């Protein structure tokens, strides 16, 4: 799942015929001044200014301002741009028109095993979270489209009055078309509001797309946003860059403040290693994983980043018994990076724990064992030691 | 018995190199269990009509490649299973084609990064047809002693170590490829091994999930217990728990679930598998899954490490109740062994191979070439030059600075001699005819012989013969006249005593200035004195001078023409490039440059 920022999500909704408030995405005060002269709606109505970044709880951080006149909006733009929130600098803002409305509604489409659920409630905003039982659901099988009749009875079931029911059914039909055709995995509009002219408008959009489908959407010309409320770090971006170039995969997420660094093989095994560290009371310094027989240089880049994590005491080079990842070759990349890190003094006081099996395991493990002669603090185990025992041993020593 | 992949499974592999690699691994397994290879055909349009060669024991099996599934199944009606190794953007179409073939009942997709919608559509399509769509991103399926689909099970040694040559009593279902292998290993260490292990793939919505396979295992009498490896995200584990609790089940269920760490990690963090992600509202957490499975009566060890002992306890109970009998161990000597390659056997000192060729100058087996033992990069770094490389590769010695300078001058002096000489003209004609560099330069090199540039070796040979035999100039000239003919290295087409060759003069002057012994050069100059007195153009030419100097330096006589060939190649490449750059067009000889000494036109008589 890949998260898309609000402006790009709004663009996709419009593409499929849904109404959104007028909005502009700005990255400088000059740009906003120019846009204000060019767009009448910016001059006459009330405005909303929000940070257009991958950030949670923007309200609390003071990065959402509502009900502004143009002059107030200009001040807000000037104030918010360049603001620092931890490692993130606010570089983009979305300025949209405030839509006067009475009632708020909720609409969403969510991927399920058999297709998707269309969700709707005749309340919206924070009210819907307190009244989850008012959300009504229509399951649509993959490859099918919801019928007009089914949508109409869904919205009636959700308690929409006669004169909005038709419009809401139409809104949901378009929302589903957007979901289905854009390879979305989750679309949530909260709130949907009714404009004075009766038209339903999507005020805010949560958009998660299927990144794997990018190859058939040439118009997805926007970057995907990090999903955990902070932007990617430099090291993470560098590993993602490598990941996108190679056969197999390398992955890294940094977790500040941890002491146990992970460098395991396998999308499945790596999570068991993370679990083992947490279960033993250890503090993870990262999540990492390499799999699918990646080239040794890609594993080397990943290892360099792991060795650079500040304050680490252990590196867990774990892994199950590989099917086709060459242990000797991938360990070659790890060993290169270990040597480099040691020469740079990065592995001072760090203990390395290895457990692995798979093609060429004997040679790979022997090469790791040989690092002891070079002065590395390293313990090496083979397939006869259960998967996560090295974590137990590591945490027993500290 | 086993499920999904059995003795009767016959496979078509859709895809290119990755599919061929899988076929090799599958052939290794077939060889281990002493059954014929289970891959009947490939479908890969770019290679349609060709064949792939797969090693089976010591044999090479030829397997045809077809354009379409229909073509494959009509030629090999035994095919009932397809493995999809096609890229993510075309995987849907490929898998659909396989599902739509009436003969194919199982389609397993290895491709990763397939759009979720495509996987769902394929799953729905398969269910409608009553077939199985396994994957995407599945490592494969393996049934011990019966059938391997894909690379699951790893290397041949691992297949043996995990006793996959005969069935055990445990079924395995995992999302992760690496962990499927780990669990197979654990089952072979703590119990009697597996019946079938299935990788369902790590995506959020696999085509076929735990429940369908649990139902199949439930109906397989050989399987007594099933191990599943779950992870946070989605509801597959909850559904498995629901199924297990819904009725009295014959099989035992063991499960481990990963993702407890999520409680301590940033929300929304993405792990290695696409499906390994908690829902937006926290549903599908590892804890919720483990609880659901426990409540349903499954054995859920607290950690992955506790899984082995838990499997052992289940196995011991099964033994106690007489539901399984201990399987007598097979001695490794009774199992087929993968034939070693020649390289492996040589490494282990088991075979002696008579070398086909022998080299005494160059070794490329390390990380960089060694010239007579010296690493090329070290020669660069220590200031050595091209003449030194010539010295190493042609005469197996490191030249002195002085010797290298002489060779450098020889190369510079003979690098080119204009477009009119035989070699350059041949290269230019070839270049104008649109011939490529290597062939056009070769056309020029072919001209080097007794009359053009190729007299160096012969000149060297006879000057050396004279000096070695302490001949006088007169003795030498009469010897040559009697036995050989004109003296190689003496005589020039245009140069003469009054119009001397500056190149010869300069080379002789430089070599003489060094004060080194030059018996062959001295002898050649003596010869020149005599011959040029007889006829003005019988001077010591460039070939003869080079020859005498190089013999003085100690180069082997056989190598001497090499100096001219090497030097002139520089010029020939220049001429080819020059013509190319100009965009020269095809040329032909003008008829006025030909003396047509031919009969006049006449009538052809009737054929007799």
Coordinates of N, CA and C in Angstrom, one line a residue, chain B residues 370-575:
Chain B
X370 N 47.4 -11.7 -14.7 CA 48.8 -11.6 -14.3 C 49.6 -11.8 -15.6
X371 N 50.5 -10.9 -15.9 CA 51.4 -11.0 -17.1 C 52.7 -11.6 -16.6
X372 N 53.0 -12.9 -16.9 CA 54.1 -13.5 -16.4 C 54.2 -13.4 -14.9
X373 N 53.1 -13.4 -14.2 CA 53.1 -13.3 -12.7 C 52.9 -11.9 -12.2
X374 N 53.0 -10.9 -13.0 CA 52.9 -9.5 -12.5 C 51.5 -9.0 -12.7
X375 N 50.8 -8.6 -11.6 CA 49.4 -8.0 -11.8 C 49.4 -6.8 -12.7
X376 N 48.5 -6.7 -13.6 CA 48.5 -5.6 -14.6 C 48.4 -4.3 -13.9
X377 N 47.6 -4.2 -12.8 CA 47.4 -2.9 -12.2 C 48.7 -2.4 -11.5
X378 N 49.4 -3.4 -11.0 CA 50.7 -3.0 -10.3 C 51.7 -2.5 -11.3
X379 N 51.7 -3.1 -12.5 CA 52.6 -2.6 -13.6 C 52.2 -1.1 -13.9
X380 N 50.9 -0.8 -14.0 CA 50.5 0.6 -14.2 C 51.0 1.5 -13.1
X381 N 50.7 1.0 -11.9 CA 51.0 1.9 -10.7 C 52.5 2.1 -10.5
X382 N 53.3 1.2 -11.0 CA 54.8 1.4 -10.8 C 55.4 2.0 -12.1
X383 N 54.6 2.5 -13.0 CA 55.2 3.3 -14.1 C 55.6 2.5 -15.3
X384 N 55.3 1.3 -15.4 CA 55.7 0.5 -16.5 C 54.9 0.9 -17.8
X385 N 55.4 0.6 -18.9 CA 54.8 1.1 -20.2 C 54.5 -0.1 -21.1
X386 N 53.9 0.3 -22.3 CA 53.5 -0.8 -23.2 C 54.7 -1.7 -23.7
X387 N 55.8 -1.1 -24.0 CA 57.0 -2.0 -24.3 C 57.3 -3.0 -23.2
X388 N 57.1 -2.7 -22.0 CA 57.3 -3.7 -20.9 C 56.3 -4.8 -21.0
X389 N 55.1 -4.5 -21.4 CA 54.0 -5.6 -21.5 C 54.4 -6.5 -22.7
X390 N 54.9 -5.8 -23.8 CA 55.4 -6.6 -24.9 C 56.5 -7.5 -24.5
X391 N 57.5 -7.0 -23.7 CA 58.6 -7.8 -23.2 C 58.1 -9.0 -22.4
X392 N 57.1 -8.8 -21.5 CA 56.6 -9.8 -20.7 C 55.9 -10.9 -21.5
X393 N 55.0 -10.4 -22.4 CA 54.1 -11.4 -23.1 C 54.8 -12.1 -24.3
X394 N 55.9 -11.4 -24.8 CA 56.5 -12.0 -26.0 C 57.8 -12.6 -25.7
X395 N 58.5 -12.1 -24.6 CA 59.8 -12.7 -24.3 C 59.9 -13.1 -22.8
X396 N 58.8 -13.0 -22.1 CA 58.7 -13.4 -20.7 C 59.8 -12.8 -19.8
X397 N 60.1 -11.5 -20.0 CA 61.0 -10.8 -19.1 C 60.7 -9.4 -19.0
X398 N 61.1 -8.8 -17.9 CA 60.9 -7.4 -17.7 C 62.0 -6.6 -18.3
X399 N 61.7 -5.8 -19.3 CA 62.7 -5.0 -20.0 C 63.3 -3.9 -19.2
X400 N 64.5 -3.5 -19.5 CA 65.1 -2.3 -18.8 C 64.4 -1.0 -19.5
X401 N 64.6 0.1 -18.8 CA 64.1 1.4 -19.4 C 64.6 1.6 -20.8
X402 N 66.0 1.3 -20.9 CA 66.6 1.5 -22.2 C 66.0 0.7 -23.3
X403 N 65.8 -0.6 -23.0 CA 65.3 -1.5 -24.0 C 63.8 -1.1 -24.4
X404 N 63.1 -0.7 -23.4 CA 61.7 -0.2 -23.6 C 61.7 1.0 -24.5
X405 N 62.7 1.9 -24.3 CA 62.7 3.1 -25.2 C 63.0 2.7 -26.6
X406 N 63.9 1.7 -26.8 CA 64.2 1.3 -28.2 C 62.9 0.8 -28.9
X407 N 62.2 -0.1 -28.1 CA 61.0 -0.7 -28.7 C 59.9 0.4 -29.0
X408 N 59.8 1.3 -28.1 CA 58.9 2.4 -28.3 C 59.2 3.2 -29.6
X409 N 60.5 3.4 -29.8 CA 60.9 4.1 -31.1 C 60.6 3.3 -32.3
X410 N 60.8 2.0 -32.2 CA 60.6 1.1 -33.3 C 59.1 1.1 -33.7
X411 N 58.2 1.1 -32.6 CA 56.8 1.2 -32.9 C 56.4 2.5 -33.5
X412 N 56.9 3.6 -33.0 CA 56.6 4.9 -33.5 C 57.0 5.0 -35.0
X413 N 58.2 4.5 -35.3 CA 58.7 4.6 -36.7 C 58.0 3.8 -37.7
X414 N 57.4 2.6 -37.2 CA 56.7 1.8 -38.2 C 55.2 1.8 -38.1
X415 N 54.6 2.8 -37.4 CA 53.2 2.8 -37.1 C 52.4 3.0 -38.4
X416 N 52.9 3.8 -39.4 CA 52.2 4.0 -40.6 C 53.1 4.4 -41.7
X417 N 52.7 4.2 -43.0 CA 53.5 4.6 -44.1 C 52.6 5.1 -45.2
X418 N 51.6 5.8 -44.8 CA 50.7 6.4 -45.9 C 49.7 5.5 -46.4
X419 N 48.8 6.0 -47.2 CA 47.6 5.2 -47.7 C 48.0 4.3 -48.9
X420 N 49.2 4.5 -49.6 CA 49.4 3.8 -50.8 C 50.0 2.4 -50.6
X421 N 50.6 2.1 -49.5 CA 51.2 0.8 -49.3 C 50.1 -0.3 -49.2
X422 N 50.5 -1.5 -49.5 CA 49.6 -2.6 -49.7 C 48.6 -2.7 -48.5
X423 N 49.2 -2.7 -47.3 CA 48.3 -2.9 -46.1 C 47.3 -1.8 -45.9
X424 N 47.7 -0.5 -46.0 CA 46.8 0.6 -45.8 C 45.7 0.6 -46.9
X425 N 46.2 0.3 -48.2 CA 45.3 0.3 -49.3 C 44.2 -0.7 -49.1
X426 N 44.6 -1.9 -48.7 CA 43.6 -3.0 -48.5 C 42.6 -2.6 -47.4
X427 N 43.1 -2.0 -46.3 CA 42.2 -1.5 -45.3 C 41.2 -0.5 -45.8
X428 N 41.8 0.5 -46.6 CA 40.9 1.6 -47.1 C 39.9 1.1 -48.0
X429 N 40.3 0.1 -48.9 CA 39.3 -0.4 -49.9 C 38.2 -1.1 -49.1
X430 N 38.6 -1.9 -48.1 CA 37.6 -2.6 -47.2 C 36.7 -1.6 -46.5
X431 N 37.3 -0.5 -45.9 CA 36.5 0.5 -45.2 C 35.5 1.1 -46.2
X432 N 35.9 1.4 -47.4 CA 35.0 2.1 -48.4 C 33.9 1.1 -48.8
X433 N 34.1 -0.2 -48.7 CA 33.1 -1.2 -49.0 C 32.1 -1.4 -47.8
X434 N 32.3 -0.6 -46.7 CA 31.4 -0.7 -45.6 C 31.8 -1.9 -44.6
X435 N 33.0 -2.4 -44.7 CA 33.4 -3.5 -43.9 C 33.7 -3.0 -42.5
X436 N 33.4 -3.8 -41.5 CA 33.7 -3.4 -40.1 C 35.2 -3.3 -39.7
X437 N 35.5 -2.7 -38.6 CA 36.9 -2.4 -38.3 C 37.8 -3.7 -38.2
X438 N 37.3 -4.7 -37.5 CA 38.2 -5.8 -37.3 C 38.5 -6.5 -38.6
X439 N 37.5 -6.7 -39.5 CA 37.7 -7.3 -40.7 C 38.6 -6.4 -41.7
X440 N 38.3 -5.1 -41.7 CA 39.1 -4.2 -42.6 C 40.5 -4.2 -42.1
X441 N 40.8 -4.1 -40.8 CA 42.1 -4.1 -40.4 C 42.8 -5.4 -40.7
X442 N 42.1 -6.5 -40.5 CA 42.6 -7.8 -40.8 C 43.0 -7.9 -42.3
X443 N 42.2 -7.2 -43.2 CA 42.5 -7.2 -44.6 C 43.9 -6.6 -44.9
X444 N 44.1 -5.5 -44.1 CA 45.4 -4.9 -44.2 C 46.5 -5.7 -43.7
X445 N 46.3 -6.4 -42.6 CA 47.3 -7.2 -41.9 C 47.7 -8.4 -42.8
X446 N 46.6 -8.9 -43.6 CA 46.9 -10.0 -44.5 C 48.0 -9.7 -45.5
X447 N 48.1 -8.5 -45.8 CA 49.1 -8.1 -46.8 C 50.6 -8.2 -46.3
X448 N 50.7 -8.2 -45.0 CA 52.1 -8.3 -44.4 C 52.7 -9.7 -44.7
X449 N 53.7 -9.7 -45.4 CA 54.3 -11.0 -45.9 C 55.7 -10.7 -46.4
X450 N 56.2 -11.6 -47.3 CA 57.6 -11.5 -47.7 C 57.9 -10.2 -48.4
X451 N 56.9 -9.6 -49.1 CA 57.2 -8.3 -49.9 C 56.8 -7.1 -49.2
X452 N 56.0 -7.2 -48.1 CA 55.6 -6.0 -47.4 C 55.6 -6.2 -45.9
X453 N 56.6 -5.6 -45.3 CA 56.6 -5.6 -43.8 C 56.9 -6.9 -43.1
X454 N 56.9 -8.0 -43.9 CA 57.0 -9.3 -43.2 C 58.4 -9.9 -43.3
X455 N 59.4 -9.0 -43.6 CA 60.7 -9.5 -43.7 C 61.5 -9.5 -42.4
X456 N 60.9 -9.0 -41.3 CA 61.7 -8.7 -40.1 C 62.2 -10.0 -39.5
X457 N 61.3 -11.0 -39.4 CA 61.7 -12.3 -38.9 C 62.8 -12.9 -39.7
X458 N 62.5 -12.9 -41.0 CA 63.6 -13.6 -41.9 C 64.9 -12.9 -41.8
X459 N 64.9 -11.5 -41.8 CA 66.1 -10.8 -41.7 C 66.8 -11.1 -40.4
X460 N 66.1 -11.1 -39.4 CA 66.6 -11.4 -38.1 C 67.3 -12.8 -38.1
X461 N 66.5 -13.8 -38.7 CA 67.0 -15.2 -38.7 C 68.4 -15.3 -39.3
X462 N 68.5 -14.6 -40.5 CA 69.7 -14.8 -41.3 C 70.9 -14.0 -40.7
X463 N 70.6 -12.8 -40.2 CA 71.7 -12.0 -39.6 C 72.2 -12.8 -38.4
X464 N 71.3 -13.4 -37.6 CA 71.6 -14.2 -36.4 C 72.5 -15.4 -36.9
X465 N 72.0 -16.0 -38.0 CA 72.7 -17.2 -38.5 C 74.2 -16.8 -38.8
X466 N 74.3 -15.6 -39.4 CA 75.7 -15.2 -39.8 C 76.5 -14.9 -38.6
X467 N 76.0 -14.2 -37.6 CA 76.7 -13.8 -36.5 C 77.1 -15.1 -35.6
X468 N 76.1 -16.0 -35.5 CA 76.3 -17.2 -34.7 C 77.4 -18.0 -35.3
X469 N 77.4 -18.0 -36.6 CA 78.4 -18.9 -37.3 C 79.7 -18.1 -37.7
X470 N 79.8 -16.9 -37.1 CA 81.0 -16.0 -37.4 C 81.3 -15.9 -38.9
X471 N 80.3 -15.7 -39.7 CA 80.5 -15.5 -41.1 C 81.1 -14.1 -41.4
X472 N 81.9 -14.0 -42.4 CA 82.3 -12.7 -42.9 C 81.1 -12.3 -43.9
X473 N 81.1 -11.0 -44.2 CA 80.1 -10.5 -45.1 C 80.1 -11.2 -46.4
X474 N 81.2 -11.5 -46.9 CA 81.3 -12.2 -48.2 C 80.8 -13.6 -48.1
X475 N 81.2 -14.3 -47.0 CA 80.7 -15.6 -46.8 C 79.2 -15.6 -46.7
X476 N 78.7 -14.6 -46.0 CA 77.2 -14.5 -45.8 C 76.5 -14.3 -47.1
X477 N 77.0 -13.4 -47.9 CA 76.3 -13.0 -49.2 C 76.4 -14.2 -50.1
X478 N 77.4 -15.0 -50.1 CA 77.5 -16.1 -51.1 C 76.6 -17.2 -50.5
X479 N 76.5 -17.4 -49.2 CA 75.6 -18.4 -48.6 C 74.2 -18.0 -49.0
X480 N 73.8 -16.7 -48.8 CA 72.5 -16.3 -49.1 C 72.1 -16.6 -50.6
X481 N 73.0 -16.2 -51.4 CA 72.8 -16.3 -52.9 C 72.6 -17.8 -53.2
X482 N 73.3 -18.7 -52.6 CA 73.3 -20.1 -52.9 C 72.0 -20.7 -52.3
X483 N 71.7 -20.4 -51.1 CA 70.7 -21.1 -50.3 C 69.3 -20.4 -50.2
X484 N 69.3 -19.1 -50.2 CA 68.1 -18.4 -49.8 C 67.6 -17.5 -51.0
X485 N 68.4 -16.7 -51.5 CA 68.0 -15.7 -52.5 C 68.3 -14.3 -52.0
X486 N 67.6 -13.3 -52.5 CA 67.9 -11.9 -52.0 C 67.9 -11.9 -50.5
X487 N 68.8 -11.0 -49.9 CA 68.9 -10.9 -48.4 C 67.7 -10.2 -47.9
X488 N 66.9 -10.8 -47.0 CA 65.8 -10.1 -46.4 C 66.3 -8.9 -45.5
X489 N 65.6 -7.8 -45.6 CA 66.1 -6.6 -44.8 C 67.0 -5.7 -45.6
X490 N 67.4 -6.2 -46.8 CA 68.2 -5.3 -47.6 C 67.4 -4.9 -48.9
X491 N 67.5 -3.6 -49.3 CA 66.8 -3.2 -50.5 C 65.5 -2.4 -50.2
X492 N 65.3 -1.4 -51.0 CA 64.1 -0.6 -50.9 C 63.5 -0.2 -52.2
X493 N 62.2 -0.1 -52.3 CA 61.6 0.2 -53.6 C 61.9 1.6 -54.1
X494 N 62.0 2.6 -53.1 CA 62.2 4.0 -53.5 C 63.5 4.6 -52.9
X495 N 63.8 4.1 -51.7 CA 64.9 4.7 -51.0 C 66.3 4.2 -51.6
X496 N 67.3 5.0 -51.4 CA 68.6 4.5 -51.9 C 69.7 5.2 -51.1
X497 N 71.0 5.0 -51.5 CA 72.1 5.7 -50.8 C 72.0 7.2 -50.8
X498 N 71.5 7.7 -52.0 CA 71.4 9.1 -52.1 C 70.1 9.7 -51.6
X499 N 69.2 8.8 -51.4 CA 67.9 9.2 -50.8 C 67.6 8.3 -49.6
X500 N 68.4 8.5 -48.5 CA 68.4 7.5 -47.4 C 67.0 7.6 -46.7
X501 N 66.8 6.5 -46.0 CA 65.5 6.4 -45.2 C 65.9 7.0 -43.8
X502 N 65.2 8.1 -43.5 CA 65.5 8.9 -42.3 C 65.2 8.0 -41.1
X503 N 64.2 7.2 -41.2 CA 63.8 6.3 -40.0 C 64.9 5.4 -39.6
X504 N 65.6 4.8 -40.7 CA 66.7 3.9 -40.4 C 67.8 4.7 -39.8
X505 N 68.1 5.8 -40.4 CA 69.2 6.6 -39.8 C 69.1 7.0 -38.4
X506 N 67.8 7.4 -38.0 CA 67.6 7.9 -36.7 C 67.6 6.7 -35.7
X507 N 67.1 5.5 -36.1 CA 67.1 4.4 -35.2 C 68.5 3.9 -34.9
X508 N 69.3 3.8 -36.0 CA 70.7 3.4 -35.9 C 71.5 4.4 -35.0
X509 N 71.2 5.6 -35.3 CA 72.0 6.7 -34.5 C 71.7 6.5 -33.0
X510 N 70.4 6.3 -32.7 CA 70.0 6.3 -31.3 C 70.6 5.0 -30.6
X511 N 70.4 3.8 -31.3 CA 70.9 2.6 -30.7 C 72.4 2.7 -30.5
X512 N 73.1 3.2 -31.5 CA 74.6 3.3 -31.4 C 75.0 4.2 -30.2
X513 N 74.2 5.3 -30.0 CA 74.5 6.2 -28.9 C 74.5 5.6 -27.5
X514 N 73.8 4.5 -27.4 CA 73.6 3.9 -26.1 C 74.9 3.2 -25.6
X515 N 75.8 2.9 -26.5 CA 77.0 2.2 -26.2 C 76.8 0.7 -25.7
X516 N 75.7 0.1 -26.2 CA 75.5 -1.3 -25.8 C 76.0 -2.2 -27.0
X517 N 76.4 -3.4 -26.7 CA 76.9 -4.3 -27.7 C 75.8 -4.6 -28.8
X518 N 76.1 -4.3 -30.1 CA 75.1 -4.6 -31.1 C 75.7 -5.3 -32.3
X519 N 76.1 -6.6 -32.0 CA 76.8 -7.3 -33.1 C 76.0 -7.5 -34.3
X520 N 74.6 -7.7 -34.2 CA 73.8 -8.0 -35.4 C 73.6 -6.7 -36.2
X521 N 73.4 -5.6 -35.5 CA 73.3 -4.3 -36.2 C 74.6 -4.0 -36.9
X522 N 75.7 -4.2 -36.2 CA 77.0 -3.9 -36.8 C 77.2 -4.7 -38.1
X523 N 76.8 -6.0 -38.0 CA 77.0 -6.9 -39.1 C 76.1 -6.5 -40.3
X524 N 74.8 -6.1 -40.0 CA 73.9 -5.7 -41.0 C 74.4 -4.4 -41.7
X525 N 75.0 -3.5 -41.0 CA 75.5 -2.3 -41.6 C 76.7 -2.6 -42.5
X526 N 77.5 -3.6 -42.1 CA 78.6 -4.0 -42.9 C 78.1 -4.6 -44.2
X527 N 77.0 -5.4 -44.1 CA 76.4 -6.0 -45.3 C 75.9 -4.9 -46.2
X528 N 75.3 -3.9 -45.6 CA 74.8 -2.8 -46.4 C 75.9 -2.1 -47.3
X529 N 77.0 -1.9 -46.6 CA 78.1 -1.3 -47.3 C 78.4 -2.0 -48.6
X530 N 78.5 -3.3 -48.5 CA 78.9 -4.1 -49.7 C 77.7 -4.1 -50.7
X531 N 76.5 -4.3 -50.3 CA 75.4 -4.4 -51.2 C 75.1 -3.1 -51.9
X532 N 75.1 -2.0 -51.1 CA 74.7 -0.7 -51.7 C 75.8 -0.2 -52.6
X533 N 77.1 -0.7 -52.5 CA 78.1 -0.3 -53.4 C 77.8 -1.0 -54.8
X534 N 77.2 -2.2 -54.7 CA 76.8 -2.9 -55.9 C 75.6 -2.2 -56.6
X535 N 74.6 -1.9 -55.8 CA 73.4 -1.2 -56.4 C 72.9 -0.2 -55.4
X536 N 72.6 1.0 -55.8 CA 72.3 2.1 -54.9 C 71.1 1.8 -54.0
X537 N 70.1 1.1 -54.4 CA 68.9 0.9 -53.6 C 69.0 -0.3 -52.7
X538 N 70.2 -1.1 -52.7 CA 70.3 -2.2 -51.8 C 70.8 -1.8 -50.4
X539 N 70.0 -0.9 -49.8 CA 70.4 -0.4 -48.5 C 69.7 -1.2 -47.4
X540 N 70.1 -1.1 -46.2 CA 69.5 -1.7 -45.1 C 68.2 -1.0 -44.8
X541 N 67.1 -1.7 -45.0 CA 65.7 -1.1 -44.9 C 65.2 -1.2 -43.4
X542 N 64.0 -0.6 -43.2 CA 63.5 -0.6 -41.9 C 63.3 -2.0 -41.3
X543 N 62.8 -2.9 -42.1 CA 62.7 -4.3 -41.6 C 64.0 -4.9 -41.1
X544 N 65.1 -4.7 -41.9 CA 66.4 -5.2 -41.6 C 66.9 -4.6 -40.3
X545 N 66.8 -3.2 -40.2 CA 67.3 -2.5 -39.1 C 66.6 -3.0 -37.8
X546 N 65.2 -3.0 -37.9 CA 64.5 -3.5 -36.7 C 64.9 -4.9 -36.3
X547 N 65.1 -5.7 -37.3 CA 65.4 -7.1 -37.1 C 66.8 -7.2 -36.3
X548 N 67.7 -6.5 -36.8 CA 69.1 -6.6 -36.2 C 69.1 -6.1 -34.8
X549 N 68.4 -4.9 -34.6 CA 68.3 -4.3 -33.3 C 67.6 -5.3 -32.3
X550 N 66.5 -5.8 -32.7 CA 65.7 -6.7 -31.8 C 66.4 -8.0 -31.5
X551 N 67.1 -8.5 -32.5 CA 67.9 -9.7 -32.2 C 69.0 -9.3 -31.2
X552 N 69.6 -8.1 -31.3 CA 70.6 -7.7 -30.4 C 70.0 -7.6 -29.0
X553 N 68.7 -7.2 -28.9 CA 68.0 -7.1 -27.6 C 67.7 -8.5 -27.0
X554 N 67.8 -9.5 -27.9 CA 67.5 -10.8 -27.4 C 66.1 -11.4 -27.6
X555 N 65.3 -10.6 -28.4 CA 64.0 -11.2 -28.7 C 64.0 -12.4 -29.6
X556 N 63.2 -13.4 -29.3 CA 63.2 -14.6 -30.1 C 62.8 -14.2 -31.6
X557 N 63.5 -14.9 -32.5 CA 63.4 -14.6 -33.9 C 61.9 -14.7 -34.3
X558 N 61.1 -15.7 -33.8 CA 59.7 -15.9 -34.2 C 58.9 -14.7 -33.9
X559 N 59.3 -13.9 -32.9 CA 58.4 -12.8 -32.5 C 58.6 -11.5 -33.3
X560 N 59.7 -11.5 -34.1 CA 60.1 -10.2 -34.7 C 59.0 -9.6 -35.6
X561 N 58.4 -10.4 -36.5 CA 57.3 -9.8 -37.4 C 56.3 -9.1 -36.5
X562 N 56.1 -9.6 -35.3 CA 55.1 -9.1 -34.4 C 55.2 -7.6 -34.2
X563 N 56.5 -7.1 -34.2 CA 56.7 -5.7 -33.9 C 56.1 -4.8 -35.1
X564 N 56.3 -5.3 -36.3 CA 55.8 -4.6 -37.4 C 54.2 -4.7 -37.4
X565 N 53.7 -5.9 -37.2 CA 52.3 -6.1 -37.2 C 51.6 -5.2 -36.1
X566 N 52.2 -5.2 -34.9 CA 51.7 -4.4 -33.8 C 51.7 -2.9 -34.2
X567 N 52.9 -2.5 -34.7 CA 53.0 -1.0 -35.0 C 52.0 -0.6 -36.1
X568 N 52.0 -1.4 -37.2 CA 51.2 -1.1 -38.3 C 49.7 -1.1 -38.1
X569 N 49.3 -2.0 -37.1 CA 47.9 -2.1 -36.7 C 47.4 -0.7 -36.3
X570 N 48.3 0.1 -35.6 CA 47.9 1.4 -35.2 C 47.5 2.3 -36.4
X571 N 48.4 2.2 -37.5 CA 48.1 2.9 -38.7 C 46.8 2.4 -39.4
X572 N 46.7 1.1 -39.4 CA 45.5 0.6 -40.1 C 44.2 1.0 -39.5
X573 N 44.2 0.9 -38.1 CA 43.0 1.4 -37.4 C 42.7 2.9 -37.7
X574 N 43.8 3.6 -37.8 CA 43.7 5.0 -38.2 C 43.1 5.2 -39.6
X575 N 43.5 4.4 -40.5 CA 43.0 4.6 -41.9 C 41.5 4.2 -41.9

